[in-house]
Amino acid sequence: RKDTRIRIINQENKGLGAARNAGLKAAKGLYVSFIDSDDWVAKDFLSKLYQCAKYYNADITMSNLVRAIPNNGGFRYRYFVEVTKSLCTSDTLSKYRIADVPRSNYIVNKLYKRDSLIQNDMYFEEGRLFEDIEWSTKVIAKLSILATVADANYYYRYNDISLMIGDSERGYRDYHIAQQKALMFRHSLDLPIEHVEYYEWSSKVTY
């Protein structure tokens, strides 16, 4: 009520993919970012990613992802993705290496040009866990320019609920399916696939 830029979308709970799709369709800005409800960002996180995107006319900008682990009433921090310098590229293999995919299939430490997502039909699969694995693999290849910001932090909160979901039968199944879809997409690009052990691990654990 205090800020007309903030809109709340109420819909039946159909999972994270459906929620992100609803937000993407409702957004009106030039860029979108996906910030999970139990995480937080540095105060200048979005402004730095936005400035970088405008400077390079980038479709994706990315920065640090810091895992925040509860510790004695506070948090201890560990870099999961650490960006140490500013880079900009449109080469697909270079984009994969910079984003460290498939080892770091995070979508939350990034800013995306909304029109580029819509034009490439980059919506999330609904009804499955780990939908971000396939999505990140495709979006990095399909969107043109990726640039990095070395000094902006996204704080990813570690919690037991996420672990419980990931350790369920459904979690193993959906993780395996997502990894296989991502692997098939990488094959279709006719590019060398680095860190293929991550795809192999998902199959071994499942079976």
PDB file of N, CA, C and O in Angstrom, residues 19-28 32 34 114 117-118 122-124 135:
ATOM      1  N   ALA A  19       5.742 -20.001  -9.625  1.00  0.00           N
ATOM      2  CA  ALA A  19       5.813 -18.678  -9.005  1.00  0.00           C
ATOM      3  C   ALA A  19       6.743 -17.757  -9.791  1.00  0.00           C
ATOM      4  O   ALA A  19       6.431 -16.581 -10.029  1.00  0.00           O
ATOM      5  N   ARG A  20       7.888 -18.283 -10.203  1.00  0.00           N
ATOM      6  CA  ARG A  20       8.821 -17.470 -10.986  1.00  0.00           C
ATOM      7  C   ARG A  20       8.225 -17.108 -12.340  1.00  0.00           C
ATOM      8  O   ARG A  20       8.403 -15.979 -12.830  1.00  0.00           O
ATOM      9  N   ASN A  21       7.512 -18.027 -12.968  1.00  0.00           N
ATOM     10  CA  ASN A  21       6.865 -17.732 -14.250  1.00  0.00           C
ATOM     11  C   ASN A  21       5.842 -16.622 -14.097  1.00  0.00           C
ATOM     12  O   ASN A  21       5.743 -15.728 -14.952  1.00  0.00           O
ATOM     13  N   ALA A  22       5.060 -16.675 -13.025  1.00  0.00           N
ATOM     14  CA  ALA A  22       4.057 -15.640 -12.796  1.00  0.00           C
ATOM     15  C   ALA A  22       4.712 -14.278 -12.620  1.00  0.00           C
ATOM     16  O   ALA A  22       4.235 -13.263 -13.154  1.00  0.00           O
ATOM     17  N   GLY A  23       5.817 -14.243 -11.869  1.00  0.00           N
ATOM     18  CA  GLY A  23       6.531 -12.992 -11.687  1.00  0.00           C
ATOM     19  C   GLY A  23       7.128 -12.471 -12.982  1.00  0.00           C
ATOM     20  O   GLY A  23       7.074 -11.269 -13.273  1.00  0.00           O
ATOM     21  N   LEU A  24       7.685 -13.366 -13.782  1.00  0.00           N
ATOM     22  CA  LEU A  24       8.286 -12.972 -15.056  1.00  0.00           C
ATOM     23  C   LEU A  24       7.246 -12.384 -15.994  1.00  0.00           C
ATOM     24  O   LEU A  24       7.488 -11.384 -16.679  1.00  0.00           O
ATOM     25  N   LYS A  25       6.061 -12.977 -16.030  1.00  0.00           N
ATOM     26  CA  LYS A  25       4.989 -12.486 -16.899  1.00  0.00           C
ATOM     27  C   LYS A  25       4.430 -11.151 -16.414  1.00  0.00           C
ATOM     28  O   LYS A  25       4.013 -10.313 -17.223  1.00  0.00           O
ATOM     29  N   ALA A  26       4.417 -10.950 -15.109  1.00  0.00           N
ATOM     30  CA  ALA A  26       3.840  -9.721 -14.552  1.00  0.00           C
ATOM     31  C   ALA A  26       4.826  -8.556 -14.545  1.00  0.00           C
ATOM     32  O   ALA A  26       4.419  -7.397 -14.466  1.00  0.00           O
ATOM     33  N   ALA A  27       6.119  -8.847 -14.623  1.00  0.00           N
ATOM     34  CA  ALA A  27       7.142  -7.799 -14.522  1.00  0.00           C
ATOM     35  C   ALA A  27       7.037  -6.817 -15.673  1.00  0.00           C
ATOM     36  O   ALA A  27       6.669  -7.181 -16.794  1.00  0.00           O
ATOM     37  N   LYS A  28       7.366  -5.567 -15.391  1.00  0.00           N
ATOM     38  CA  LYS A  28       7.316  -4.512 -16.406  1.00  0.00           C
ATOM     39  C   LYS A  28       8.676  -3.865 -16.645  1.00  0.00           C
ATOM     40  O   LYS A  28       8.838  -3.054 -17.548  1.00  0.00           O
ATOM     41  N   VAL A  32      15.045  -8.396 -14.768  1.00  0.00           N
ATOM     42  CA  VAL A  32      14.420  -9.139 -13.674  1.00  0.00           C
ATOM     43  C   VAL A  32      15.497  -9.885 -12.899  1.00  0.00           C
ATOM     44  O   VAL A  32      16.538 -10.255 -13.448  1.00  0.00           O
ATOM     45  N   PHE A  34      15.706 -12.958  -9.582  1.00  0.00           N
ATOM     46  CA  PHE A  34      14.945 -13.920  -8.796  1.00  0.00           C
ATOM     47  C   PHE A  34      15.607 -14.062  -7.427  1.00  0.00           C
ATOM     48  O   PHE A  34      16.671 -14.665  -7.312  1.00  0.00           O
ATOM     49  N   ARG A 114      14.793  -8.788 -19.361  1.00  0.00           N
ATOM     50  CA  ARG A 114      13.491  -9.448 -19.407  1.00  0.00           C
ATOM     51  C   ARG A 114      13.078  -9.782 -20.843  1.00  0.00           C
ATOM     52  O   ARG A 114      12.596 -10.885 -21.113  1.00  0.00           O
ATOM     53  N   LEU A 117      14.617 -12.924 -22.149  1.00  0.00           N
ATOM     54  CA  LEU A 117      14.010 -14.145 -21.611  1.00  0.00           C
ATOM     55  C   LEU A 117      12.705 -14.467 -22.330  1.00  0.00           C
ATOM     56  O   LEU A 117      12.465 -15.606 -22.731  1.00  0.00           O
ATOM     57  N   ILE A 118      11.857 -13.452 -22.514  1.00  0.00           N
ATOM     58  CA  ILE A 118      10.555 -13.659 -23.144  1.00  0.00           C
ATOM     59  C   ILE A 118      10.724 -14.098 -24.601  1.00  0.00           C
ATOM     60  O   ILE A 118      10.075 -15.044 -25.069  1.00  0.00           O
ATOM     61  N   MET A 122      12.008 -18.418 -22.329  1.00  0.00           N
ATOM     62  CA  MET A 122      12.736 -18.966 -21.193  1.00  0.00           C
ATOM     63  C   MET A 122      11.873 -18.939 -19.934  1.00  0.00           C
ATOM     64  O   MET A 122      12.079 -18.128 -19.022  1.00  0.00           O
ATOM     65  N   TYR A 123      10.904 -19.842 -19.905  1.00  0.00           N
ATOM     66  CA  TYR A 123      10.081 -20.028 -18.717  1.00  0.00           C
ATOM     67  C   TYR A 123      10.533 -21.306 -18.010  1.00  0.00           C
ATOM     68  O   TYR A 123      11.183 -22.168 -18.598  1.00  0.00           O
ATOM     69  N   PHE A 124      10.169 -21.422 -16.750  1.00  0.00           N
ATOM     70  CA  PHE A 124      10.587 -22.554 -15.935  1.00  0.00           C
ATOM     71  C   PHE A 124       9.609 -23.720 -16.080  1.00  0.00           C
ATOM     72  O   PHE A 124       8.399 -23.514 -16.216  1.00  0.00           O
ATOM     73  N   TRP A 135      17.053 -24.757 -16.659  1.00  0.00           N
ATOM     74  CA  TRP A 135      16.816 -23.370 -17.054  1.00  0.00           C
ATOM     75  C   TRP A 135      18.124 -22.603 -17.185  1.00  0.00           C
ATOM     76  O   TRP A 135      18.349 -21.916 -18.178  1.00  0.00           O
TER      77      TRP A 135
END
